[in-house]
Amino acid sequence: MKKIVLGAALLASVCAAQAENPKIYIAFQWHMHQPLYTPGETVLETHNSGSLSYDLLEVFTSRTGPYTNWPSQAVNKLIDAGLPGGAQVSFSGSLVENLNVLENAGKGFSNWKSHWNIMATKKTDLGNPRIDMVGFGYYHPLMALIDAEDAARQIRAHRECFAENFPGMSYSKGIFPPENAFEEHMIPALTSEGIEWAFVDNSHFDRAARNYPWVKGTSIVEPNRADVLNDDPADWTHIEGLYCPGSISAGWGHRPHWMKYVDPATGQEYRMIAVPTSLVYGNEDGRGGFGALQYEKCISQLEAYNDDPDHPILVVLHHDGDNHGGGAASYYGSNFQDFVNWLKANPSRFECTTVQDYLDRFPPEDDDVIHVEAGSWWGAGADPEFLKWNGDKGTYPGASEPYSPDHNSWGIITAASNHVRTASAIAPDNASVKAAWNDLMCGQTSCYWYWDGTEEWDSKPATAANLALAKVAPVIASGDDKTGPSIYHPQREPYNPGMTEWEMATSSDFTVWSYVYDLSGLQSVKLRYRIDKDGVNPISSNQNETYEGGSEVGPWQEIEMTAKAIPSITNPQPTAKAQEYSAEVKGLKDVLVDYYVEATDTKGNVSRSMILHVYVGDGNGSSQGGGDDIISQTGSYKVTPAEPTVNDIITITAPNGQDGIILHWGVNNYEKPIAAYLPEGSTYFTDGKAARTPFTRNGEGVLEAKIGPFNNPEQAVSYISFVTNTGSSWDNNGEKNYKIAVKTPTAISATESADAAPVEYYNLQGIRVENPAGGIFIRRQGASITKVMLP
Ligand SMILES: [Ca+2]
Ligand SMILES: [Ca+2]
Ligand SMILES: [Ca+2]
């Protein structure tokens, strides 16, 4: 009797526990890719040409495991253990093409496809593949920055490649967009190709939610308020035991939700599911899997938020599957075995799943529609401007004016796209037109933007575009131009007008720019914008999303955009390049603005860009990110005025200072101040950079130093860096230095203001490196991303 009572009580408590705490589901997304290293050449032709500084074959053969049997070996460990689950793998079309060339030439990769084809026959209990080779763009394009038609064609080409190379494998319902770069305007192109769900880095869930606790340490600029459309999930949590600056949404940010895009011309809604890839967990798993990421310690921190049995937490670990820790033998081998053993030991708490199994069991509710911010994964910056592929202009070797190789490549692709599209409208089935589409798509390979400054990567879009243009020229000559101009994804500067970027105030006047091109010439290019009436763009209403609008928005106003030709410094020179068009919107404050670009060619064909949204702040540096505390007090020093401009004399007082204290300072990041900025009684330090200004006691006996004003056109100043020293004692703010933002009446460029942001290094695979040395690294400071060679 006693036994039965105990048993019943135990059973009841187990059931109650299960009802309260569903399992946490864990999924993997391993990304495999190699580009065509030279457009128009096979990998062997490029290898044999000797044009590269490294051994191209070695790039492939050193990754034989990930490209052949390691992923299947890992998933078979789950199967052998009697566990559910599997993995998602993205495999670019250009990688398939490269491996086939090597296989056929006897350079390794013999029978490489067999491992994937065998896995295609292994199914979960729900009948889904154990390894879901997800949808992708054939050449690895940054889909957010190319035309929707081009994105759809890239997926189609990938699907055709898979049908040919992996017969019997049904094409996935999911997609891993290259670089995990996503923007909602991609949705119609994806759904048109049968894609039902997309991986979206969950930083772009979090950043689009109210009360997101932005911190500078995430190295992503403050979100624009126009994107903050989701309710506060109220589950912001700092994760211990991995790299997690600030806090993330523990529950909401780890559940799939619907997202939508509204066709601006027709008002038609397109929906698909956003499957969150996990910013902090995925980044950590990419270092080597189980052990590198402390699964038990780190993932268990989400258990308290796993309170919805119909929508349990899903942690998707997304990273390269062929580079560094995430591509190592130990990742797929011993570490994955440790993961399997851990699952076996904790069957009621954690379960590996495929994404399709998860969605079949736990679909999001129909009315659970969220907005996701634009952006990629963390290793490539994750910023909503895609700056890794859209880098700001700067000084560049060989360019006579501010130049961006990224912008230049988009100018070339925009023009090529117009030529190919025009020819395609004239003769869609023409063999030369089809071949030109292939060249254009190859030219959109995002690696050609990623690897700035080495191996002539910056010239590869021009190489591919020229091949395409040559092929379509006879077709274009044979017919009428009935195709509208091509418009590159409109951009703006500053990104957060009238708010803050990296905690520094920006101008509320902003410039919209794009590359616009038509082979028949352009009659007009206009920026059209309108003001929202209450400053809010509800997810439930589509008036902000359509050209037609409605009572919630004001009438369109328009500004003629100004053209500027920027010479390309590529080798080869492009046959055609779009001009940069820009227009400045001035005088707006505290408003939500919708805008788009409309262009008309000389034949009367009209094109309109997508509609974008920006919240323009009041110009006082306010933002949801805070930043009001940066000026008046820094360390133990007080700064007056609290928010100095370049026209002010800045007084720094040291209430705790000792006699003899010296202000050791430079402009911006310790540039040497010009002589005009050197106060009386100051000297230059022996390093030729810093200035030294003694503190003196003022009338109240407080030690103070005065510098400025900093309005000499010879040297622009956006902030002051300083430390102090008294005798042999230094105060350098724990090696971070102190900084004083100095505002200018006009816009502060993102590049300049980003100088105050922390510097981080990543390897060329985009994985963060704490102590970089001995090679080429990506240096990221705020929005500025450069490649550096370190000793
Ligand atoms: Ca045209
Ligand atoms: Ca509104
Ligand atoms: Ca809306």
mmCIF file of C-alpha atoms in Angstrom, residues 249-491:
data_model
loop_
_atom_site.group_PDB
_atom_site.id
_atom_site.type_symbol
_atom_site.label_atom_id
_atom_site.label_comp_id
_atom_site.label_asym_id
_atom_site.label_seq_id
_atom_site.Cartn_x
_atom_site.Cartn_y
_atom_site.Cartn_z
ATOM 1 C CA SER A 249 16.257 37.319 -24.876
ATOM 2 C CA ALA A 250 16.351 33.881 -23.276
ATOM 3 C CA GLY A 251 12.945 32.550 -24.358
ATOM 4 C CA TRP A 252 11.314 34.659 -27.072
ATOM 5 C CA GLY A 253 14.618 34.986 -28.919
ATOM 6 C CA HIS A 254 14.984 31.194 -29.043
ATOM 7 C CA ARG A 255 11.589 30.398 -30.540
ATOM 8 C CA PRO A 256 10.537 30.441 -34.203
ATOM 9 C CA HIS A 257 8.017 33.117 -35.169
ATOM 10 C CA TRP A 258 6.317 34.198 -38.354
ATOM 11 C CA MET A 259 7.641 37.211 -40.221
ATOM 12 C CA LYS A 260 6.209 38.985 -43.232
ATOM 13 C CA TYR A 261 6.944 41.267 -46.144
ATOM 14 C CA VAL A 262 4.371 43.414 -47.863
ATOM 15 C CA ASP A 263 4.705 44.009 -51.601
ATOM 16 C CA PRO A 264 4.786 47.819 -51.702
ATOM 17 C CA ALA A 265 2.999 47.961 -55.057
ATOM 18 C CA THR A 266 0.185 45.477 -54.452
ATOM 19 C CA GLY A 267 -0.110 45.283 -50.671
ATOM 20 C CA GLN A 268 0.129 41.500 -50.845
ATOM 21 C CA GLU A 269 1.588 39.902 -47.714
ATOM 22 C CA TYR A 270 4.223 37.188 -47.942
ATOM 23 C CA ARG A 271 4.938 35.171 -44.802
ATOM 24 C CA MET A 272 7.551 32.703 -43.716
ATOM 25 C CA ILE A 273 8.952 31.377 -40.472
ATOM 26 C CA ALA A 274 12.043 32.933 -38.905
ATOM 27 C CA VAL A 275 14.045 30.200 -37.176
ATOM 28 C CA PRO A 276 16.376 31.867 -34.696
ATOM 29 C CA THR A 277 20.048 31.022 -34.938
ATOM 30 C CA SER A 278 21.668 31.828 -31.631
ATOM 31 C CA LEU A 279 24.089 34.742 -31.632
ATOM 32 C CA VAL A 280 26.018 33.828 -28.508
ATOM 33 C CA TYR A 281 25.652 30.030 -28.478
ATOM 34 C CA GLY A 282 26.314 29.593 -32.201
ATOM 35 C CA ASN A 283 29.358 31.823 -32.014
ATOM 36 C CA GLU A 284 30.712 29.763 -29.131
ATOM 37 C CA ASP A 285 29.959 26.365 -30.706
ATOM 38 C CA GLY A 286 31.967 27.484 -33.754
ATOM 39 C CA ARG A 287 35.062 27.393 -31.565
ATOM 40 C CA GLY A 288 34.927 23.609 -31.352
ATOM 41 C CA GLY A 289 31.572 22.303 -30.182
ATOM 42 C CA PHE A 290 31.071 20.380 -26.964
ATOM 43 C CA GLY A 291 33.759 21.441 -24.523
ATOM 44 C CA ALA A 292 34.472 24.726 -26.292
ATOM 45 C CA LEU A 293 30.837 25.586 -25.620
ATOM 46 C CA GLN A 294 29.984 24.357 -22.154
ATOM 47 C CA TYR A 295 26.615 22.912 -23.125
ATOM 48 C CA GLU A 296 25.368 21.990 -19.655
ATOM 49 C CA LYS A 297 26.501 25.152 -17.941
ATOM 50 C CA CYS A 298 25.485 27.578 -20.667
ATOM 51 C CA ILE A 299 22.318 26.107 -22.173
ATOM 52 C CA SER A 300 20.837 25.199 -18.779
ATOM 53 C CA GLN A 301 20.663 28.935 -18.063
ATOM 54 C CA LEU A 302 17.705 29.029 -20.483
ATOM 55 C CA GLU A 303 15.715 26.356 -18.620
ATOM 56 C CA ALA A 304 13.977 28.860 -16.345
ATOM 57 C CA TYR A 305 12.523 30.524 -19.463
ATOM 58 C CA ASN A 306 11.400 27.288 -21.135
ATOM 59 C CA ASP A 307 7.810 27.557 -19.936
ATOM 60 C CA ASP A 308 5.767 26.946 -23.099
ATOM 61 C CA PRO A 309 5.340 23.232 -23.936
ATOM 62 C CA ASP A 310 3.799 24.142 -27.306
ATOM 63 C CA HIS A 311 6.821 26.239 -28.211
ATOM 64 C CA PRO A 312 9.841 24.926 -26.361
ATOM 65 C CA ILE A 313 13.171 26.705 -26.585
ATOM 66 C CA LEU A 314 15.185 25.889 -29.704
ATOM 67 C CA VAL A 315 18.920 26.622 -29.614
ATOM 68 C CA VAL A 316 20.354 26.605 -33.134
ATOM 69 C CA LEU A 317 24.154 26.449 -33.201
ATOM 70 C CA HIS A 318 25.194 28.006 -36.495
ATOM 71 C CA HIS A 319 28.686 28.457 -37.813
ATOM 72 C CA ASP A 320 31.105 27.481 -40.533
ATOM 73 C CA GLY A 321 31.382 23.714 -40.727
ATOM 74 C CA ASP A 322 34.697 23.787 -42.578
ATOM 75 C CA ASN A 323 36.842 26.295 -40.722
ATOM 76 C CA HIS A 324 38.744 26.246 -37.455
ATOM 77 C CA GLY A 325 37.143 24.725 -34.384
ATOM 78 C CA GLY A 326 33.776 24.172 -36.027
ATOM 79 C CA GLY A 327 35.413 22.382 -38.957
ATOM 80 C CA ALA A 328 37.906 20.294 -36.990
ATOM 81 C CA ALA A 329 38.024 16.501 -36.766
ATOM 82 C CA SER A 330 37.436 16.776 -33.020
ATOM 83 C CA TYR A 331 34.294 18.816 -33.567
ATOM 84 C CA TYR A 332 32.598 16.087 -35.595
ATOM 85 C CA GLY A 333 34.408 13.304 -33.717
ATOM 86 C CA SER A 334 35.135 13.194 -30.004
ATOM 87 C CA ASN A 335 33.349 16.427 -29.141
ATOM 88 C CA PHE A 336 30.180 15.355 -30.915
ATOM 89 C CA GLN A 337 30.390 11.987 -29.133
ATOM 90 C CA ASP A 338 30.577 13.891 -25.828
ATOM 91 C CA PHE A 339 27.478 15.823 -26.890
ATOM 92 C CA VAL A 340 25.659 12.560 -27.643
ATOM 93 C CA ASN A 341 26.700 11.121 -24.271
ATOM 94 C CA TRP A 342 25.468 14.250 -22.526
ATOM 95 C CA LEU A 343 22.074 13.973 -24.270
ATOM 96 C CA LYS A 344 21.817 10.321 -23.233
ATOM 97 C CA ALA A 345 22.487 11.288 -19.639
ATOM 98 C CA ASN A 346 19.825 14.044 -19.685
ATOM 99 C CA PRO A 347 16.924 12.657 -21.737
ATOM 100 C CA SER A 348 14.259 14.746 -20.026
ATOM 101 C CA ARG A 349 16.100 18.033 -20.342
ATOM 102 C CA PHE A 350 17.775 18.261 -23.752
ATOM 103 C CA GLU A 351 17.100 16.798 -27.179
ATOM 104 C CA CYS A 352 18.829 17.188 -30.496
ATOM 105 C CA THR A 353 16.368 17.912 -33.299
ATOM 106 C CA THR A 354 16.309 18.762 -36.937
ATOM 107 C CA VAL A 355 14.631 22.091 -37.579
ATOM 108 C CA GLN A 356 11.996 20.477 -39.790
ATOM 109 C CA ASP A 357 11.110 17.973 -37.033
ATOM 110 C CA TYR A 358 10.843 20.822 -34.544
ATOM 111 C CA LEU A 359 8.581 22.902 -36.810
ATOM 112 C CA ASP A 360 6.384 19.899 -37.652
ATOM 113 C CA ARG A 361 5.835 19.383 -33.927
ATOM 114 C CA PHE A 362 5.874 22.946 -32.625
ATOM 115 C CA PRO A 363 4.782 25.378 -35.341
ATOM 116 C CA PRO A 364 4.469 29.029 -34.302
ATOM 117 C CA GLU A 365 0.935 30.323 -33.725
ATOM 118 C CA ASP A 366 -0.652 31.932 -36.786
ATOM 119 C CA ASP A 367 -0.850 35.329 -35.124
ATOM 120 C CA ASP A 368 2.730 35.224 -33.794
ATOM 121 C CA VAL A 369 4.189 37.632 -36.346
ATOM 122 C CA ILE A 370 7.334 39.550 -35.471
ATOM 123 C CA HIS A 371 9.609 42.016 -37.223
ATOM 124 C CA VAL A 372 13.244 41.060 -37.691
ATOM 125 C CA GLU A 373 15.908 43.691 -38.236
ATOM 126 C CA ALA A 374 18.194 43.413 -41.264
ATOM 127 C CA GLY A 375 21.638 41.977 -40.657
ATOM 128 C CA SER A 376 23.952 38.985 -40.761
ATOM 129 C CA TRP A 377 25.656 36.798 -38.197
ATOM 130 C CA TRP A 378 28.040 38.067 -35.599
ATOM 131 C CA GLY A 379 31.357 36.984 -37.080
ATOM 132 C CA ALA A 380 30.715 39.292 -40.022
ATOM 133 C CA GLY A 381 29.531 42.208 -37.917
ATOM 134 C CA ALA A 382 25.785 41.503 -37.700
ATOM 135 C CA ASP A 383 25.068 45.199 -38.230
ATOM 136 C CA PRO A 384 21.874 46.185 -40.061
ATOM 137 C CA GLU A 385 23.844 47.978 -42.786
ATOM 138 C CA PHE A 386 25.809 44.845 -43.785
ATOM 139 C CA LEU A 387 28.970 46.942 -43.542
ATOM 140 C CA LYS A 388 31.221 43.940 -44.087
ATOM 141 C CA TRP A 389 29.984 44.012 -47.689
ATOM 142 C CA ASN A 390 28.995 47.643 -47.782
ATOM 143 C CA GLY A 391 31.966 49.343 -46.166
ATOM 144 C CA ASP A 392 32.094 53.101 -45.853
ATOM 145 C CA LYS A 393 34.332 55.139 -48.079
ATOM 146 C CA GLY A 394 37.809 55.920 -46.871
ATOM 147 C CA THR A 395 41.282 56.571 -48.171
ATOM 148 C CA TYR A 396 42.192 53.759 -50.501
ATOM 149 C CA PRO A 397 45.431 53.093 -52.396
ATOM 150 C CA GLY A 398 45.068 54.243 -55.997
ATOM 151 C CA ALA A 399 41.901 56.260 -55.428
ATOM 152 C CA SER A 400 42.069 60.043 -55.673
ATOM 153 C CA GLU A 401 38.981 60.616 -53.532
ATOM 154 C CA PRO A 402 37.210 58.742 -50.722
ATOM 155 C CA TYR A 403 36.552 55.283 -52.096
ATOM 156 C CA SER A 404 34.917 52.053 -51.042
ATOM 157 C CA PRO A 405 35.780 48.850 -52.935
ATOM 158 C CA ASP A 406 32.465 47.447 -51.685
ATOM 159 C CA HIS A 407 30.431 50.348 -53.053
ATOM 160 C CA ASN A 408 32.386 50.142 -56.291
ATOM 161 C CA SER A 409 31.517 46.482 -56.737
ATOM 162 C CA TRP A 410 27.829 47.209 -56.163
ATOM 163 C CA GLY A 411 27.995 49.977 -58.773
ATOM 164 C CA ILE A 412 29.341 47.413 -61.240
ATOM 165 C CA ILE A 413 26.820 44.705 -60.329
ATOM 166 C CA THR A 414 23.929 47.196 -60.539
ATOM 167 C CA ALA A 415 24.898 48.066 -64.120
ATOM 168 C CA ALA A 416 25.482 44.439 -65.120
ATOM 169 C CA SER A 417 22.165 43.433 -63.623
ATOM 170 C CA ASN A 418 20.409 46.012 -65.818
ATOM 171 C CA HIS A 419 22.091 44.728 -68.989
ATOM 172 C CA VAL A 420 21.264 41.096 -68.219
ATOM 173 C CA ARG A 421 17.703 41.887 -67.143
ATOM 174 C CA THR A 422 17.060 43.961 -70.284
ATOM 175 C CA ALA A 423 18.381 41.170 -72.521
ATOM 176 C CA SER A 424 16.377 38.632 -70.566
ATOM 177 C CA ALA A 425 13.173 40.588 -71.247
ATOM 178 C CA ILE A 426 13.985 40.589 -74.974
ATOM 179 C CA ALA A 427 14.997 36.913 -75.315
ATOM 180 C CA PRO A 428 14.576 34.964 -72.064
ATOM 181 C CA ASP A 429 15.481 31.586 -73.558
ATOM 182 C CA ASN A 430 18.496 32.759 -75.518
ATOM 183 C CA ALA A 431 21.537 30.639 -74.598
ATOM 184 C CA SER A 432 23.816 33.685 -74.292
ATOM 185 C CA VAL A 433 21.338 35.330 -71.936
ATOM 186 C CA LYS A 434 21.259 32.244 -69.733
ATOM 187 C CA ALA A 435 25.036 32.117 -69.685
ATOM 188 C CA ALA A 436 25.112 35.810 -68.789
ATOM 189 C CA TRP A 437 22.767 35.237 -65.846
ATOM 190 C CA ASN A 438 25.291 32.686 -64.626
ATOM 191 C CA ASP A 439 28.160 35.188 -64.945
ATOM 192 C CA LEU A 440 26.137 37.862 -63.127
ATOM 193 C CA MET A 441 25.276 35.472 -60.310
ATOM 194 C CA CYS A 442 28.919 34.473 -60.023
ATOM 195 C CA GLY A 443 29.800 38.163 -59.776
ATOM 196 C CA GLN A 444 27.472 38.404 -56.762
ATOM 197 C CA THR A 445 29.611 35.984 -54.708
ATOM 198 C CA SER A 446 29.782 37.739 -51.346
ATOM 199 C CA CYS A 447 33.363 36.560 -50.759
ATOM 200 C CA TYR A 448 34.394 39.071 -53.431
ATOM 201 C CA TRP A 449 33.281 41.783 -50.981
ATOM 202 C CA TYR A 450 34.486 40.030 -47.846
ATOM 203 C CA TRP A 451 38.148 39.747 -48.682
ATOM 204 C CA ASP A 452 39.043 43.368 -49.306
ATOM 205 C CA GLY A 453 42.509 44.327 -50.312
ATOM 206 C CA THR A 454 44.091 40.949 -51.136
ATOM 207 C CA GLU A 455 44.325 38.733 -54.233
ATOM 208 C CA GLU A 456 42.394 41.304 -56.239
ATOM 209 C CA TRP A 457 39.128 40.137 -54.714
ATOM 210 C CA ASP A 458 37.835 43.664 -55.270
ATOM 211 C CA SER A 459 38.172 43.172 -59.033
ATOM 212 C CA LYS A 460 36.311 39.883 -59.358
ATOM 213 C CA PRO A 461 32.801 41.386 -59.670
ATOM 214 C CA ALA A 462 34.151 43.462 -62.589
ATOM 215 C CA THR A 463 35.623 40.329 -64.199
ATOM 216 C CA ALA A 464 32.308 38.483 -63.936
ATOM 217 C CA ALA A 465 30.197 41.480 -64.982
ATOM 218 C CA ASN A 466 32.300 42.038 -68.098
ATOM 219 C CA LEU A 467 31.759 38.414 -69.148
ATOM 220 C CA ALA A 468 27.991 38.900 -68.756
ATOM 221 C CA LEU A 469 27.900 42.192 -70.656
ATOM 222 C CA ALA A 470 29.791 40.787 -73.625
ATOM 223 C CA LYS A 471 27.331 37.902 -73.909
ATOM 224 C CA VAL A 472 24.153 39.996 -73.873
ATOM 225 C CA ALA A 473 25.314 42.876 -76.088
ATOM 226 C CA PRO A 474 24.015 41.327 -79.373
ATOM 227 C CA VAL A 475 20.663 40.482 -77.769
ATOM 228 C CA ILE A 476 20.208 44.023 -76.443
ATOM 229 C CA ALA A 477 21.034 45.426 -79.892
ATOM 230 C CA SER A 478 18.333 43.217 -81.380
ATOM 231 C CA GLY A 479 15.360 44.489 -79.351
ATOM 232 C CA ASP A 480 13.684 47.362 -77.491
ATOM 233 C CA ASP A 481 14.488 48.315 -73.917
ATOM 234 C CA LYS A 482 11.315 47.661 -71.951
ATOM 235 C CA THR A 483 13.091 47.226 -68.645
ATOM 236 C CA GLY A 484 13.193 49.787 -65.856
ATOM 237 C CA PRO A 485 16.407 51.075 -64.282
ATOM 238 C CA SER A 486 18.320 48.969 -61.775
ATOM 239 C CA ILE A 487 18.442 50.408 -58.244
ATOM 240 C CA TYR A 488 20.864 49.177 -55.598
ATOM 241 C CA HIS A 489 19.434 48.683 -52.090
ATOM 242 C CA PRO A 490 19.108 52.303 -50.847
ATOM 243 C CA GLN A 491 21.461 53.238 -48.023
#
